[in-house]
mmCIF file of C-alpha atoms in Angstrom:
data_model
loop_
_atom_site.group_PDB
_atom_site.id
_atom_site.type_symbol
_atom_site.label_atom_id
_atom_site.label_comp_id
_atom_site.label_asym_id
_atom_site.label_seq_id
_atom_site.Cartn_x
_atom_site.Cartn_y
_atom_site.Cartn_z
ATOM 1 C CA UNK A 1 10.372 19.198 -49.372
ATOM 2 C CA UNK A 2 14.296 19.622 -49.365
ATOM 3 C CA UNK A 3 16.059 17.487 -45.940
ATOM 4 C CA UNK A 4 17.796 20.374 -44.061
ATOM 5 C CA UNK A 5 20.462 17.732 -43.579
ATOM 6 C CA UNK A 6 21.802 17.564 -46.519
ATOM 7 C CA UNK A 7 24.966 18.852 -47.872
ATOM 8 C CA UNK A 8 24.650 21.655 -50.207
ATOM 9 C CA UNK A 9 25.432 25.071 -49.836
ATOM 10 C CA UNK A 10 22.470 26.968 -50.120
ATOM 11 C CA UNK A 11 21.582 24.197 -46.441
ATOM 12 C CA UNK A 12 24.876 25.700 -44.837
ATOM 13 C CA UNK A 13 23.951 29.466 -45.463
ATOM 14 C CA UNK A 14 20.232 28.989 -44.115
ATOM 15 C CA UNK A 15 22.329 27.369 -40.765
ATOM 16 C CA UNK A 16 24.721 30.400 -40.412
ATOM 17 C CA UNK A 17 21.573 32.787 -40.657
ATOM 18 C CA UNK A 18 20.165 30.321 -37.698
ATOM 19 C CA UNK A 19 17.666 29.426 -40.097
ATOM 20 C CA UNK A 20 17.842 26.148 -39.971
ATOM 21 C CA UNK A 21 19.072 24.029 -36.572
ATOM 22 C CA UNK A 22 22.604 22.894 -36.933
ATOM 23 C CA UNK A 23 23.278 19.851 -38.591
ATOM 24 C CA UNK A 24 22.948 16.104 -36.694
ATOM 25 C CA UNK A 25 25.757 14.265 -36.270
ATOM 26 C CA UNK A 26 25.437 10.444 -37.327
ATOM 27 C CA UNK A 27 25.188 8.108 -34.110
ATOM 28 C CA UNK A 28 28.508 6.969 -33.654
ATOM 29 C CA UNK A 29 27.238 2.832 -31.900
ATOM 30 C CA UNK A 30 30.622 1.978 -30.667
ATOM 31 C CA UNK A 31 30.435 5.445 -28.446
ATOM 32 C CA UNK A 32 27.215 5.089 -27.471
ATOM 33 C CA UNK A 33 28.372 1.614 -26.432
ATOM 34 C CA UNK A 34 31.702 3.197 -24.580
ATOM 35 C CA UNK A 35 29.133 6.253 -22.345
ATOM 36 C CA UNK A 36 27.558 3.142 -21.400
ATOM 37 C CA UNK A 37 29.779 1.115 -20.577
ATOM 38 C CA UNK A 38 31.196 4.267 -18.322
ATOM 39 C CA UNK A 39 27.683 4.461 -16.764
ATOM 40 C CA UNK A 40 27.881 1.236 -15.163
ATOM 41 C CA UNK A 41 31.237 1.449 -14.551
ATOM 42 C CA UNK A 42 29.740 4.141 -12.161
ATOM 43 C CA UNK A 43 27.339 2.202 -10.202
ATOM 44 C CA UNK A 44 29.861 1.000 -6.524
ATOM 45 C CA UNK A 45 30.629 -3.264 -7.220
ATOM 46 C CA UNK A 46 30.212 -3.298 -3.695
ATOM 47 C CA UNK A 47 26.150 -2.466 -3.900
ATOM 48 C CA UNK A 48 25.822 -5.601 -5.429
ATOM 49 C CA UNK A 49 27.562 -7.518 -3.480
ATOM 50 C CA UNK A 50 26.496 -10.223 0.222
ATOM 51 C CA UNK A 51 27.757 -8.973 3.204
ATOM 52 C CA UNK A 52 31.138 -12.140 2.786
ATOM 53 C CA UNK A 53 31.603 -10.311 -0.483
ATOM 54 C CA UNK A 54 32.125 -7.739 0.913
ATOM 55 C CA UNK A 55 34.652 -9.088 3.456
ATOM 56 C CA UNK A 56 36.828 -10.639 1.129
ATOM 57 C CA UNK A 57 37.002 -7.583 -1.213
ATOM 58 C CA UNK A 58 38.277 -5.027 1.563
ATOM 59 C CA UNK A 59 41.092 -4.741 0.196
ATOM 60 C CA UNK A 60 40.385 -3.643 -3.234
ATOM 61 C CA UNK A 61 38.685 -0.427 -2.105
ATOM 62 C CA UNK A 62 40.198 3.021 -1.559
ATOM 63 C CA UNK A 63 39.063 5.028 2.078
ATOM 64 C CA UNK A 64 36.355 6.698 0.501
ATOM 65 C CA UNK A 65 34.757 3.355 -0.928
ATOM 66 C CA UNK A 66 35.388 1.683 2.680
ATOM 67 C CA UNK A 67 33.296 4.566 4.477
ATOM 68 C CA UNK A 68 30.526 4.063 1.379
ATOM 69 C CA UNK A 69 30.886 0.420 2.606
ATOM 70 C CA UNK A 70 30.573 0.713 6.447
ATOM 71 C CA UNK A 71 27.476 2.018 6.235
ATOM 72 C CA UNK A 72 26.373 0.005 3.295
ATOM 73 C CA UNK A 73 27.572 -2.918 5.702
ATOM 74 C CA UNK A 74 25.329 -1.490 8.887
ATOM 75 C CA UNK A 75 21.823 -0.700 6.380
ATOM 76 C CA UNK A 76 22.652 -5.023 4.917
ATOM 77 C CA UNK A 77 23.100 -5.995 8.734
ATOM 78 C CA UNK A 78 20.276 -4.494 10.435
ATOM 79 C CA UNK A 79 18.098 -5.496 7.529
ATOM 80 C CA UNK A 80 19.233 -8.788 7.952
ATOM 81 C CA UNK A 81 18.767 -8.615 11.690
ATOM 82 C CA UNK A 82 14.757 -7.490 11.286
ATOM 83 C CA UNK A 83 14.212 -10.286 8.572
ATOM 84 C CA UNK A 84 15.282 -13.595 10.817
ATOM 85 C CA UNK A 85 14.001 -11.547 14.938
ATOM 86 C CA UNK A 86 10.521 -11.703 11.904
ATOM 87 C CA UNK A 87 11.320 -14.851 10.838
ATOM 88 C CA UNK A 88 12.679 -16.347 13.970
ATOM 89 C CA UNK A 89 11.235 -19.843 14.394
ATOM 90 C CA UNK A 90 9.034 -21.719 10.998
ATOM 91 C CA UNK A 91 8.185 -24.765 12.371
ATOM 92 C CA UNK A 92 6.755 -26.911 15.019
ATOM 93 C CA UNK A 93 9.649 -28.427 16.860
ATOM 94 C CA UNK A 94 9.115 -31.780 19.338
ATOM 95 C CA UNK A 95 10.589 -30.919 22.991
ATOM 96 C CA UNK A 96 10.401 -32.926 26.210
ATOM 97 C CA UNK A 97 9.242 -32.575 29.263
ATOM 98 C CA UNK A 98 12.538 -31.359 30.754
ATOM 99 C CA UNK A 99 13.081 -28.616 27.973
ATOM 100 C CA UNK A 100 9.247 -27.615 28.746
ATOM 101 C CA UNK A 101 10.098 -24.653 31.806
ATOM 102 C CA UNK A 102 13.474 -22.585 29.065
ATOM 103 C CA UNK A 103 10.504 -23.542 25.665
ATOM 104 C CA UNK A 104 8.101 -22.452 27.051
ATOM 105 C CA UNK A 105 7.630 -20.800 30.346
ATOM 106 C CA UNK A 106 11.017 -19.219 30.494
ATOM 107 C CA UNK A 107 10.880 -18.090 26.759
ATOM 108 C CA UNK A 108 12.070 -14.628 25.361
ATOM 109 C CA UNK A 109 10.313 -11.618 26.134
ATOM 110 C CA UNK A 110 7.009 -11.038 24.050
ATOM 111 C CA UNK A 111 7.322 -13.940 22.197
ATOM 112 C CA UNK A 112 4.054 -15.642 22.451
ATOM 113 C CA UNK A 113 4.755 -20.056 22.620
ATOM 114 C CA UNK A 114 2.377 -22.454 21.839
ATOM 115 C CA UNK A 115 2.814 -26.020 23.204
ATOM 116 C CA UNK A 116 0.443 -28.870 21.905
ATOM 117 C CA UNK A 117 0.801 -32.028 24.797
ATOM 118 C CA UNK A 118 0.043 -34.993 22.849
ATOM 119 C CA UNK A 119 -0.542 -38.792 22.424
ATOM 120 C CA UNK A 120 -0.084 -40.216 18.898
ATOM 121 C CA UNK A 121 -2.704 -42.609 19.319
ATOM 122 C CA UNK A 122 -5.546 -40.036 19.223
ATOM 123 C CA UNK A 123 -6.456 -38.628 15.890
ATOM 124 C CA UNK A 124 -7.200 -35.989 16.690
ATOM 125 C CA UNK A 125 -4.297 -34.911 17.816
ATOM 126 C CA UNK A 126 -2.759 -35.739 14.773
ATOM 127 C CA UNK A 127 -5.009 -33.690 12.868
ATOM 128 C CA UNK A 128 -3.811 -29.932 15.608
ATOM 129 C CA UNK A 129 -0.424 -31.329 14.700
ATOM 130 C CA UNK A 130 -0.782 -30.632 11.043
ATOM 131 C CA UNK A 131 -2.642 -28.052 11.285
ATOM 132 C CA UNK A 132 -0.257 -26.943 13.587
ATOM 133 C CA UNK A 133 2.476 -27.334 11.568
ATOM 134 C CA UNK A 134 1.530 -25.286 8.479
ATOM 135 C CA UNK A 135 0.266 -22.407 11.240
ATOM 136 C CA UNK A 136 4.064 -21.961 11.869
ATOM 137 C CA UNK A 137 5.808 -21.792 8.598
ATOM 138 C CA UNK A 138 2.728 -19.170 8.232
ATOM 139 C CA UNK A 139 3.889 -17.288 11.506
ATOM 140 C CA UNK A 140 7.396 -17.530 12.062
ATOM 141 C CA UNK A 141 7.163 -14.294 14.654
ATOM 142 C CA UNK A 142 5.799 -17.490 16.801
ATOM 143 C CA UNK A 143 6.369 -20.143 18.757
ATOM 144 C CA UNK A 144 4.972 -23.809 17.908
ATOM 145 C CA UNK A 145 6.242 -26.348 19.976
ATOM 146 C CA UNK A 146 4.367 -29.924 20.464
ATOM 147 C CA UNK A 147 5.642 -32.598 23.644
ATOM 148 C CA UNK A 148 3.999 -36.190 24.308
ATOM 149 C CA UNK A 149 1.819 -35.371 27.637
ATOM 150 C CA UNK A 150 3.556 -38.124 29.537
ATOM 151 C CA UNK A 151 6.617 -36.175 29.186
ATOM 152 C CA UNK A 152 5.349 -33.245 31.124
ATOM 153 C CA UNK A 153 2.415 -34.754 32.672
ATOM 154 C CA UNK A 154 2.603 -37.998 34.231
ATOM 155 C CA UNK A 155 -0.990 -39.645 34.588
ATOM 156 C CA UNK A 156 -2.995 -37.161 31.851
ATOM 157 C CA UNK A 157 -6.033 -38.379 31.471
ATOM 158 C CA UNK A 158 -7.430 -38.936 27.635
ATOM 159 C CA UNK A 159 -10.252 -37.174 27.639
ATOM 160 C CA UNK A 160 -8.537 -34.072 28.258
ATOM 161 C CA UNK A 161 -6.190 -34.448 24.628
ATOM 162 C CA UNK A 162 -5.309 -31.888 22.526
ATOM 163 C CA UNK A 163 -4.325 -29.743 25.024
ATOM 164 C CA UNK A 164 -2.699 -26.101 23.511
ATOM 165 C CA UNK A 165 -1.638 -23.915 25.969
ATOM 166 C CA UNK A 166 -0.294 -20.493 24.885
ATOM 167 C CA UNK A 167 2.104 -18.643 26.971
ATOM 168 C CA UNK A 168 3.141 -14.884 26.932
ATOM 169 C CA UNK A 169 6.164 -13.761 29.089
ATOM 170 C CA UNK A 170 5.878 -17.178 31.308
ATOM 171 C CA UNK A 171 2.032 -16.364 31.946
ATOM 172 C CA UNK A 172 -0.641 -18.831 30.181
ATOM 173 C CA UNK A 173 -2.695 -16.689 28.017
ATOM 174 C CA UNK A 174 -4.864 -19.423 26.242
ATOM 175 C CA UNK A 175 -5.622 -22.290 26.227
ATOM 176 C CA UNK A 176 -7.855 -25.390 25.289
ATOM 177 C CA UNK A 177 -8.266 -28.914 26.286
ATOM 178 C CA UNK A 178 -9.672 -31.843 25.192
ATOM 179 C CA UNK A 179 -12.046 -32.673 21.736
ATOM 180 C CA UNK A 180 -14.676 -29.760 21.868
ATOM 181 C CA UNK A 181 -12.575 -26.858 22.655
ATOM 182 C CA UNK A 182 -9.903 -27.476 20.282
ATOM 183 C CA UNK A 183 -12.733 -27.170 17.780
ATOM 184 C CA UNK A 184 -14.249 -31.411 17.125
ATOM 185 C CA UNK A 185 -12.608 -34.232 15.357
ATOM 186 C CA UNK A 186 -13.496 -31.905 12.145
ATOM 187 C CA UNK A 187 -11.688 -29.372 13.159
ATOM 188 C CA UNK A 188 -10.343 -27.167 9.935
ATOM 189 C CA UNK A 189 -6.938 -25.487 9.919
ATOM 190 C CA UNK A 190 -8.954 -21.690 9.444
ATOM 191 C CA UNK A 191 -10.807 -22.976 12.817
ATOM 192 C CA UNK A 192 -7.837 -23.476 14.887
ATOM 193 C CA UNK A 193 -5.943 -19.928 13.047
ATOM 194 C CA UNK A 194 -8.715 -17.505 14.334
ATOM 195 C CA UNK A 195 -9.298 -19.883 17.943
ATOM 196 C CA UNK A 196 -5.357 -18.584 18.787
ATOM 197 C CA UNK A 197 -5.593 -15.149 16.722
ATOM 198 C CA UNK A 198 -8.690 -14.639 19.260
ATOM 199 C CA UNK A 199 -6.171 -15.269 22.604
ATOM 200 C CA UNK A 200 -3.463 -12.649 21.124
ATOM 201 C CA UNK A 201 -1.073 -15.333 19.981
ATOM 202 C CA UNK A 202 -0.666 -14.784 15.903
ATOM 203 C CA UNK A 203 -2.021 -11.576 13.727
ATOM 204 C CA UNK A 204 -4.485 -13.554 11.290
ATOM 205 C CA UNK A 205 -5.980 -11.810 8.076
ATOM 206 C CA UNK A 206 -8.914 -14.256 8.529
ATOM 207 C CA UNK A 207 -12.066 -11.255 8.660
ATOM 208 C CA UNK A 208 -14.588 -13.319 10.532
ATOM 209 C CA UNK A 209 -14.889 -16.521 12.731
ATOM 210 C CA UNK A 210 -15.054 -19.580 9.801
ATOM 211 C CA UNK A 211 -16.502 -21.654 12.640
ATOM 212 C CA UNK A 212 -19.511 -18.883 12.625
ATOM 213 C CA UNK A 213 -19.806 -19.733 8.717
ATOM 214 C CA UNK A 214 -20.693 -23.182 9.080
ATOM 215 C CA UNK A 215 -22.622 -22.882 12.557
ATOM 216 C CA UNK A 216 -25.374 -20.049 10.843
ATOM 217 C CA UNK A 217 -25.572 -22.709 7.691
ATOM 218 C CA UNK A 218 -26.584 -25.502 10.166
ATOM 219 C CA UNK A 219 -28.889 -23.147 12.389
ATOM 220 C CA UNK A 220 -30.489 -22.571 8.755
ATOM 221 C CA UNK A 221 -30.953 -25.928 7.808
ATOM 222 C CA UNK A 222 -32.071 -26.888 10.972
ATOM 223 C CA UNK A 223 -34.718 -23.867 10.707
ATOM 224 C CA UNK A 224 -35.808 -24.997 7.615
ATOM 225 C CA UNK A 225 -35.932 -28.457 7.996
ATOM 226 C CA UNK A 226 -38.109 -27.672 11.035
ATOM 227 C CA UNK A 227 -40.499 -25.874 8.369
ATOM 228 C CA UNK A 228 -40.858 -28.669 6.975
ATOM 229 C CA UNK A 229 -41.667 -30.536 8.916
ATOM 230 C CA UNK A 230 -44.256 -28.191 10.611
ATOM 231 C CA UNK A 231 -45.728 -27.895 7.307
ATOM 232 C CA UNK A 232 -45.839 -31.875 6.554
ATOM 233 C CA UNK A 233 -47.954 -32.285 9.711
ATOM 234 C CA UNK A 234 -50.251 -29.599 9.289
ATOM 235 C CA UNK A 235 -50.752 -31.278 5.707
ATOM 236 C CA UNK A 236 -51.351 -34.417 7.102
ATOM 237 C CA UNK A 237 -53.217 -32.937 9.927
ATOM 238 C CA UNK A 238 -55.947 -31.305 7.375
ATOM 239 C CA UNK A 239 -55.808 -34.660 5.703
ATOM 240 C CA UNK A 240 -57.302 -36.846 8.885
ATOM 241 C CA UNK A 241 -59.970 -34.010 9.734
ATOM 242 C CA UNK A 242 -61.551 -34.346 5.744
#
């Protein structure tokens, strides 16, 4: 079969009558590279710059660029503010008693505040602090703080520790006082997360109360043990009557 791109007189005649398509010109790799670089050059450099870099390079742009830059800068600024607002806290901070009012009671409007009153000599308090530190990173939009109880309340009884208060707009929305209310000495991270979510302080992705699962397993285990005991007792009675 004859190559339609072959340089022959017959092929030229066929092309003139439109029977064959125009001959394909060999691609020029250099020309293609130039076109690609030109296309890349059309991307405005400010679209790859940070806000600080934009400020430094203002003198290098014309009026049209500056108008586009202002729009772009405003967009980036709003994105940055939204991110900072969402990730405002992100850690469990230590405060003293004289900071309580400003940091907790008078905290920013509509901000949830979780404060743990603790004593370092109580193991359960250390466990709660570990869990709260992890939850603070997971829920940076909620404010997590801790304070040594003596700096806030004098003569506070150890039986009431750990104590967790949950505030919003100056009001106590939830409280967990003592080991039992806080979840017991074997408190799991997910259990504390669920407790705080129930009062609205955080938006958890847990679908069910992890504590309930444990309780259900315990109840089932106790029920099975009871059935076994009843069966053994019945068998023993039957043996005695023989």
